[in-house]
């Protein structure tokens, strides 16, 4: 594949080079053609001018001869004629003037006579009356251009003439052939149609010639066809431009008919002169183009090289990566790889993680591997391994370094690598799995026991719940029956209340436990006074202990700080649970004590509190103590069986203590009593802030100094449940408040908006309502723009008393939260706080 | 680059270089062998044997790398026509008597020189006479000899007669001399050229007039129907001739006057003015009693003219067109001929007038008076067709003899020109076997050997010695007319001289022929070595000269004391120096001259179906420069 790619690359590069070459060639050809056409045109124009000059000279001579002829015809005196001609000679610089007879004899003004052989031109002059121009050469004389015109005829010194003519040396006419445009480098000729040179301005003897066509054929690289073409062109009097090479240099040959006889003006101009500027442009363009191509080629090459390097680097990196990866993997995975030769089972490779996995030192690898092979039975298994077969087995291994026991699964198979028969053995560490399996089995057992405990709890709870429910239903039936008997009604009502509270306690405990297990319990950290806690405990427990003729004392030790930060409610709950249990599980006349010890805490600004709840009650068995903090755990003794409880109190207490970061310990002796010690560290702080009121932040003591009343309040009650609505309304009426009922959030909003300001004193808002829930209704009320919208207290009523619910109520703009079923005293307290009123 | 790729690249480069080297080697070998194969002789036919003595060696010396075969041809263009018909046209041919009219049959076989530098050098005024009607040029003239009148100034001074300046004064001078008992004017009217030149010389003004030029153009135009005289110019020409004959008091016997006689008369003061050339003026200057003055032909209208004719014309074979190498060599020879130096050499202080623009005109003091005529372009190129020569001789002689008056002469001349010639001349001999004109190192020239052997047997000699230029070329397997048979032997005046010689004398004779001697012809290349028959001569070439190594008879060195009957073929003027060297007592007188000219003897022999001899191995040449194509032809 790589080879194919390589050849493909080479072909691509070759194609690119060919394409570039062809492009260059086409461009060069195009430019050359343009240059040639341009130059040809330029040269044609120049030499047209030259030909025109030459013809112009001829024409001019003819013209003046005709003029002179007219003058001479009017002269009778030879002297006058001679004088006239002498003047003309001085003015026109001709070499000689000729009176010519039809025989070809001439007579000059000075009396010289001779023969001027005009050949067939004489017939043109004399018979056809046409002017002629000829190139004349005689031995011993310079070559002349003779211009002759037919004369009217006359006599000069007795010589009858029919033609007059003047002659010029060739040298006098050379200037017409000079083309200054080419720095004198152009060779110009006037030739006859057969190439015979009549005039040339070539100073260089080497280029001087008698016959230009012969010269070109012998000196220039012109073949017969080309010279034949030129001959034809000259004969036909055509104009044109051709190119040829001579002595390594290229020339333009431009030819133009003069228009006199068969004379042609021919120019030989070096191409480099004509094309100088165009060539420069072409050269520069080519250079630029080549540079661009070269640069792009270079860039491409660089790019390819870099890409290749990158590729190689990547490959190296890949290899390195794979090596590293393999090394890392092999070091970090639990699988150990062994590569052995099939023939003699020589170890060819072992992954380095064997050191870590098996506690082998690097220098001992070889020897240890042999031992491993032996221990794991590898060789034996490999010997039995057939082609295309793999074998799997497990083995337990003890790490020599750490003594750890690990379980390995071995997989052996044959592999031909680079035509060598090898065997690969993979040792996979399965210890984790093994342990997990074990854990799962343990968890299963635990779940089974928990399930069993739950089942027991349910079984117990069923009884515990059914009992007060039974009382409630029973007493309700009796109420119905004895409705006319106020005493019975009161008795029944009281008992209904007790059963209800008991049932409430059961449900609360169950809910608390489920919250704890769900991890939804959070601490409400506030500032509180520890002495208040003690006082509250005293006020709550004392009546219970008095009822059972028990003694209860509260003592402190140490420097108790004024205020600390913590969850007062939860702390109350802990102490209440412990003290309630102490009361419950101490016989009548027993002793219960609460001791608070305060030390400086291990953390800065913290105080270490130790709460010790002791009693001399029934005590617990050592066996039970092990499970006392387990949910639904109750000692199943005759004495305690009768005592009501959910079996969740201690579990809840333990969870709360754990949540607070404290510890709880128990010491107990069966029949002698128990001691519960709770250790907590709380932060010393300032005054406790007042915040969102919730029912559980309200003081438990029903014997508060202040009485709170709802009398005279007009309350808007939002409650979709008819029964709950009835209860609330009735309770409110009992307290002297009036109320209106709405059944959903939208109705509540509408009613509030439509009510004049001050109509309602507060709103009780259920949360779970159709159309619009309580949160939404509260939000809308707060922004509706009613005069009371910002100030009217809104109290949430919900069965959900989780902290999340409380937070949502706060976020919705509510002022307080009441859980269901509603505690009127708490409610009055909250209302009192919200409205700032006491008993009216 | 990987090692593998490096090896590949190096291998490829090495292979390419090897191929290149091989190619170069093969090319060089091929080029070298190509050069050797083309080392053939370029044949140059000279119109006169006189050119072999100096001119041919001069040309060879200018081209030492070239093998040139100089052959003495004939002055007659029909000679070349015969060679053309037998596909044996020489590479270069020269001719003295020329006219476009006579040259017409050869035109198709001759190279067109129109577009050559060589043509470009010729003055247009003279080139006109060599330009065919279609504008092509096949022949080029070399420098011109001047023909006019030569007056002995001493006689004019002696007799106090004014030198003529025009026709009237010329006639007056002639008459004045006549009164003194001295011929005023005489000419060698025995020769056709004298008749032609005087006839034309007296009418140059008319012949150069527009009408005259028109007629000449028509006459020379090969496509024109005009082949006779016109009625505008020529009647006057004969009238002037008649007038001249009368005015110069010519006698009937004047038709027999030859050059020797005229010379004698001029030297003896028996004639004051003769017809002559510029060269003769220079010759006469060395003669006591003659103070020559060259005079133009005086036109009766007062014009004065010089009649000119080129030393010779030269043309090239058209077949050269197909062989670039041979063409190049031939042009090299032509350029030597046309060069200033070559023409000056040819002129040999004869004061010739160049026809070429690249040759300077240098007149000696003797002919300095011709300058004005030259400058005035009073130069007339004679019309020199064979017909004109023949007609001129016939008619002018008859006019001199009084047989023709002007009108009759004109009519006869015209009639003669117009008479169609019977081109189908009678075949008198058919050779059934041809012999090449190629020189072999071992053997010599086959054709020459055949003719030499035949003549030897015919003359009944043991040995025949002949200079190389005696024989004009191959023996063609063709039909020969008598004229063509005669043309096989040159020069016209070649004679056969016989004598008995000892072996030693013979050897010495041959040594002179081979090695040259003062005053004798010296061979300058292998083609110029003598032809012998009856013996074999062994020659060695060394540094451009030849050395006789031996003379063999039947493979053995000849006996020096043995007497051999020897026939020598040569002109007397060339044989005499050798005779004087070898036989100082007797000189040429010791030789017996055959009555008939060799060419006549030869043609007569052949006509009588004489059997041609087989070629002999008459020459063994040791010449390192000749390697290929010059092997052994002996059977």
XYZ file of N, CA and C in Angstrom, chain B residues 282-408:
381
model
N 52.069 43.615 -74.165
C 53.126 43.411 -73.171
C 54.235 42.541 -73.745
N 53.853 41.555 -74.541
C 54.867 40.684 -75.140
C 55.725 41.487 -76.088
N 55.079 42.325 -76.872
C 55.821 43.082 -77.887
C 56.730 44.134 -77.267
N 56.437 44.481 -76.087
C 57.313 45.455 -75.442
C 58.720 44.905 -75.290
N 58.802 43.605 -75.171
C 60.116 42.973 -75.002
C 60.830 42.760 -76.326
N 60.141 43.090 -77.374
C 60.748 42.851 -78.684
C 61.422 44.130 -79.158
N 62.619 43.954 -79.585
C 63.336 45.135 -80.098
C 62.632 45.664 -81.326
N 62.646 46.949 -81.371
C 62.091 47.580 -82.566
C 60.603 47.813 -82.479
N 59.993 47.376 -81.441
C 58.539 47.587 -81.327
C 58.281 48.360 -80.036
N 57.579 49.418 -80.275
C 57.078 50.170 -79.127
C 55.558 50.143 -79.252
N 54.947 49.103 -78.656
C 53.534 48.883 -78.949
C 52.629 49.886 -78.228
N 51.590 50.218 -78.930
C 50.556 51.082 -78.362
C 49.229 50.449 -78.677
N 48.469 50.217 -77.639
C 47.169 49.577 -77.834
C 46.159 50.640 -78.230
N 45.442 50.367 -79.303
C 44.435 51.301 -79.796
C 43.080 50.619 -79.831
N 42.024 51.368 -79.570
C 40.688 50.794 -79.666
C 40.277 50.636 -81.107
N 39.156 49.910 -81.266
C 38.554 49.878 -82.588
C 37.881 51.230 -82.823
N 38.221 51.817 -83.960
C 37.658 53.137 -84.231
C 36.342 52.996 -84.970
N 35.311 53.523 -84.329
C 34.040 53.487 -85.029
C 33.981 54.584 -86.065
N 33.270 54.258 -87.106
C 33.217 55.257 -88.165
C 32.408 56.481 -87.751
N 31.689 56.339 -86.688
C 30.943 57.506 -86.195
C 31.747 58.278 -85.157
N 32.995 57.911 -85.042
C 33.846 58.635 -84.104
C 34.015 57.961 -82.757
N 33.235 56.961 -82.522
C 33.374 56.306 -81.205
C 34.557 55.351 -81.229
N 35.084 55.154 -80.014
C 36.222 54.246 -79.869
C 35.854 53.174 -78.848
N 36.165 51.989 -79.229
C 35.739 50.874 -78.380
C 36.860 49.852 -78.216
N 36.812 49.178 -77.098
C 37.645 48.007 -76.864
C 36.760 46.772 -76.944
N 37.260 45.785 -77.691
C 36.524 44.530 -77.735
C 37.115 43.588 -76.685
N 36.265 42.991 -75.926
C 36.757 42.116 -74.855
C 36.146 40.731 -74.968
N 36.838 39.779 -74.400
C 36.290 38.448 -74.249
C 36.955 37.811 -73.021
N 36.218 37.068 -72.288
C 36.770 36.499 -71.061
C 37.821 35.445 -71.377
N 38.740 35.312 -70.449
C 39.768 34.288 -70.608
C 39.100 32.947 -70.838
N 38.118 32.694 -70.006
C 37.229 31.568 -70.271
C 36.001 31.719 -69.397
N 35.018 30.913 -69.731
C 33.811 30.843 -68.905
C 33.853 29.534 -68.137
N 33.196 29.535 -67.039
C 33.159 28.317 -66.209
C 31.722 28.019 -65.803
N 31.406 26.753 -65.778
C 30.069 26.321 -65.331
C 30.218 25.062 -64.490
N 29.163 24.733 -63.754
C 29.187 23.570 -62.869
C 28.087 22.584 -63.253
N 28.390 21.333 -63.005
C 27.441 20.273 -63.327
C 26.245 20.330 -62.374
N 25.062 20.179 -62.903
C 23.856 20.225 -62.090
C 23.756 19.049 -61.122
N 24.419 17.943 -61.445
C 24.376 16.773 -60.542
C 25.004 17.073 -59.184
N 25.770 18.135 -59.119
C 26.362 18.514 -57.840
C 25.284 18.865 -56.815
N 24.135 19.230 -57.352
C 23.037 19.613 -56.450
C 22.658 18.464 -55.518
N 22.872 17.223 -56.000
C 22.445 16.071 -55.200
C 23.540 15.563 -54.292
N 24.704 16.195 -54.359
C 25.805 15.757 -53.496
C 26.387 16.999 -52.849
N 26.004 17.222 -51.617
C 26.368 18.466 -50.946
C 27.882 18.603 -50.805
N 28.536 17.491 -50.524
C 29.982 17.556 -50.342
C 30.674 17.937 -51.635
N 30.302 17.278 -52.696
C 30.933 17.560 -53.985
C 30.615 18.987 -54.414
N 29.425 19.419 -54.151
C 29.042 20.789 -54.520
C 29.904 21.798 -53.775
N 30.101 21.503 -52.507
C 30.914 22.414 -51.719
C 32.335 22.479 -52.258
N 32.877 21.305 -52.600
C 34.240 21.273 -53.137
C 34.322 22.007 -54.458
N 33.324 21.779 -55.298
C 33.323 22.436 -56.613
C 33.264 23.944 -56.478
N 32.463 24.412 -55.502
C 32.376 25.858 -55.308
C 33.675 26.426 -54.758
N 34.371 25.614 -54.010
C 35.668 26.065 -53.520
C 36.609 26.298 -54.701
N 36.584 25.393 -55.659
C 37.424 25.552 -56.854
C 36.979 26.799 -57.623
N 35.670 26.961 -57.761
C 35.142 28.118 -58.491
C 35.567 29.415 -57.831
N 35.493 29.427 -56.498
C 35.867 30.641 -55.776
C 37.347 30.958 -55.962
N 38.168 29.907 -56.035
C 39.600 30.142 -56.308
C 39.762 30.751 -57.684
N 39.030 30.223 -58.644
C 39.099 30.750 -60.014
C 38.650 32.200 -60.063
N 37.579 32.515 -59.335
C 37.003 33.858 -59.425
C 37.657 34.849 -58.474
N 38.511 34.337 -57.604
C 39.141 35.243 -56.643
C 40.066 36.209 -57.370
N 40.370 37.266 -56.669
C 41.255 38.279 -57.272
C 42.612 37.655 -57.578
N 43.089 36.893 -56.647
C 44.396 36.273 -56.822
C 44.371 35.271 -57.972
N 43.256 34.489 -58.008
C 43.151 33.492 -59.063
C 43.091 34.132 -60.435
N 42.319 35.231 -60.525
C 42.189 35.901 -61.820
C 43.490 36.596 -62.193
N 44.165 37.122 -61.189
C 45.457 37.731 -61.484
C 46.457 36.678 -61.941
N 46.371 35.544 -61.324
C 47.269 34.465 -61.743
C 46.976 34.080 -63.181
N 45.694 33.976 -63.456
C 45.300 33.610 -64.810
C 45.763 34.677 -65.790
N 45.650 35.923 -65.364
C 46.031 37.020 -66.254
C 47.505 36.995 -66.547
N 48.304 36.612 -65.579
C 49.754 36.487 -65.764
C 50.321 37.717 -66.453
N 50.080 38.833 -65.865
C 50.605 40.111 -66.348
C 50.120 40.424 -67.750
N 48.898 40.049 -67.925
C 48.383 40.325 -69.261
C 47.499 41.556 -69.278
N 47.333 42.157 -68.154
C 46.470 43.326 -68.084
C 45.066 43.008 -68.558
N 44.452 42.151 -67.835
C 43.088 41.801 -68.195
C 42.131 42.705 -67.439
N 40.935 42.752 -67.970
C 39.899 43.568 -67.350
C 38.986 42.641 -66.559
N 38.844 42.940 -65.289
C 38.001 42.034 -64.488
C 36.528 42.235 -64.801
N 35.812 41.117 -64.856
C 34.356 41.184 -64.964
C 33.698 41.209 -63.578
N 34.559 40.989 -62.566
C 34.017 40.842 -61.222
C 34.253 42.101 -60.407
N 33.321 42.389 -59.571
C 33.404 43.596 -58.740
C 34.426 43.456 -57.633
N 34.784 42.207 -57.339
C 35.698 42.014 -56.219
C 37.152 41.944 -56.688
N 37.381 42.220 -57.940
C 38.754 42.204 -58.470
C 39.126 43.621 -58.911
N 40.250 44.070 -58.399
C 40.656 45.456 -58.716
C 41.239 45.500 -60.126
N 40.984 46.640 -60.740
C 41.539 46.872 -62.063
C 42.921 47.487 -61.910
N 43.908 46.768 -62.413
C 45.257 47.322 -62.360
C 45.881 47.223 -63.747
N 45.971 48.296 -64.373
C 46.568 48.299 -65.709
C 48.038 48.669 -65.601
N 48.799 47.969 -66.371
C 50.219 48.323 -66.387
C 50.400 49.613 -67.180
N 51.584 50.088 -67.141
C 51.910 51.321 -67.853
C 51.621 51.181 -69.340
N 51.884 49.958 -69.822
C 51.740 49.721 -71.260
C 50.319 49.952 -71.730
N 49.404 49.679 -70.853
C 48.011 49.785 -71.277
C 47.270 50.865 -70.486
N 47.999 51.727 -69.938
C 47.363 52.762 -69.125
C 46.458 53.646 -69.974
N 46.719 53.677 -71.256
C 45.874 54.511 -72.101
C 44.472 53.910 -72.276
N 44.293 52.693 -71.792
C 42.967 52.076 -71.919
C 42.018 52.524 -70.806
N 42.622 53.134 -69.780
C 41.820 53.505 -68.620
C 40.572 54.301 -68.990
N 40.742 55.323 -69.820
C 39.555 56.125 -70.126
C 38.455 55.307 -70.780
N 38.857 54.382 -71.636
C 37.836 53.585 -72.325
C 37.088 52.701 -71.339
N 37.876 52.266 -70.373
C 37.257 51.433 -69.337
C 36.320 52.271 -68.495
N 36.840 53.437 -68.139
C 36.003 54.299 -67.296
C 34.763 54.766 -68.037
N 34.915 54.902 -69.330
C 33.763 55.320 -70.116
C 32.911 54.134 -70.537
N 33.325 53.004 -70.072
C 32.590 51.782 -70.352
C 32.512 51.487 -71.848
N 33.604 51.832 -72.548
C 33.653 51.504 -73.976
C 34.216 50.097 -74.125
N 33.543 49.195 -73.503
C 33.976 47.801 -73.542
C 32.859 46.978 -74.153
N 33.209 46.248 -75.149
C 32.225 45.434 -75.851
C 32.621 43.979 -75.711
N 31.644 43.166 -75.306
C 31.887 41.726 -75.201
C 31.500 41.078 -76.515
N 32.454 40.426 -77.139
C 32.191 39.859 -78.461
C 31.106 38.802 -78.385
N 30.417 38.677 -79.494
C 29.445 37.610 -79.629
C 30.205 36.438 -80.225
N 30.301 35.349 -79.474
C 31.269 34.314 -79.869
C 30.635 32.956 -80.040
N 29.504 32.894 -80.693
C 28.932 31.578 -80.929
C 29.736 30.871 -82.016
N 29.654 29.568 -82.009
C 30.380 28.784 -83.024
C 29.959 29.190 -84.426
N 28.674 29.416 -84.550
C 28.174 29.807 -85.872
C 28.787 31.119 -86.315
N 28.909 31.997 -85.359
C 29.445 33.304 -85.700
C 30.911 33.193 -86.091
N 31.635 32.331 -85.341
C 33.037 32.125 -85.697
C 33.160 31.590 -87.128
N 32.395 30.565 -87.364
C 32.479 29.920 -88.674
C 32.033 30.851 -89.787
N 30.898 31.534 -89.516
C 30.363 32.424 -90.564
C 31.292 33.598 -90.792
N 31.852 34.104 -89.674
C 32.744 35.256 -89.800
C 33.945 34.906 -90.653
N 34.524 33.743 -90.352
C 35.706 33.340 -91.118
C 35.359 33.191 -92.590
N 34.284 32.533 -92.835
C 33.904 32.263 -94.233
C 33.620 33.549 -94.998
N 32.795 34.366 -94.391
C 32.324 35.557 -95.108
C 33.407 36.614 -95.197
N 34.110 36.851 -94.117
C 35.136 37.904 -94.123
C 36.264 37.529 -95.074
N 36.646 36.234 -95.023
C 37.703 35.815 -95.957
C 37.259 36.021 -97.397
N 36.026 35.710 -97.640
C 35.519 35.884 -99.008
C 35.429 37.344 -99.367
N 35.129 38.152 -98.353
C 35.097 39.587 -98.618
C 36.510 40.079 -98.935
N 37.470 39.553 -98.200
C 38.853 39.955 -98.426
C 39.307 39.502 -99.825
N 38.838 38.301 -100.170
C 39.224 37.744 -101.467
C 38.446 38.418 -102.596
N 37.487 39.241 -102.203
C 36.723 39.960 -103.210
C 35.533 39.184 -103.730
N 35.260 38.080 -103.057
C 34.161 37.266 -103.568
C 32.818 37.835 -103.144
N 32.854 38.479 -101.968
C 31.601 39.032 -101.472
C 31.706 40.532 -101.352
N 30.653 41.185 -101.759
C 30.501 42.569 -101.376
C 29.739 42.590 -100.064
N 29.437 43.789 -99.642
C 28.767 43.936 -98.349
C 27.421 43.228 -98.337
N 26.695 43.467 -99.382
C 25.347 42.884 -99.396
C 25.406 41.375 -99.455
N 26.327 40.886 -100.328
C 26.430 39.436 -100.456
C 26.906 38.816 -99.147
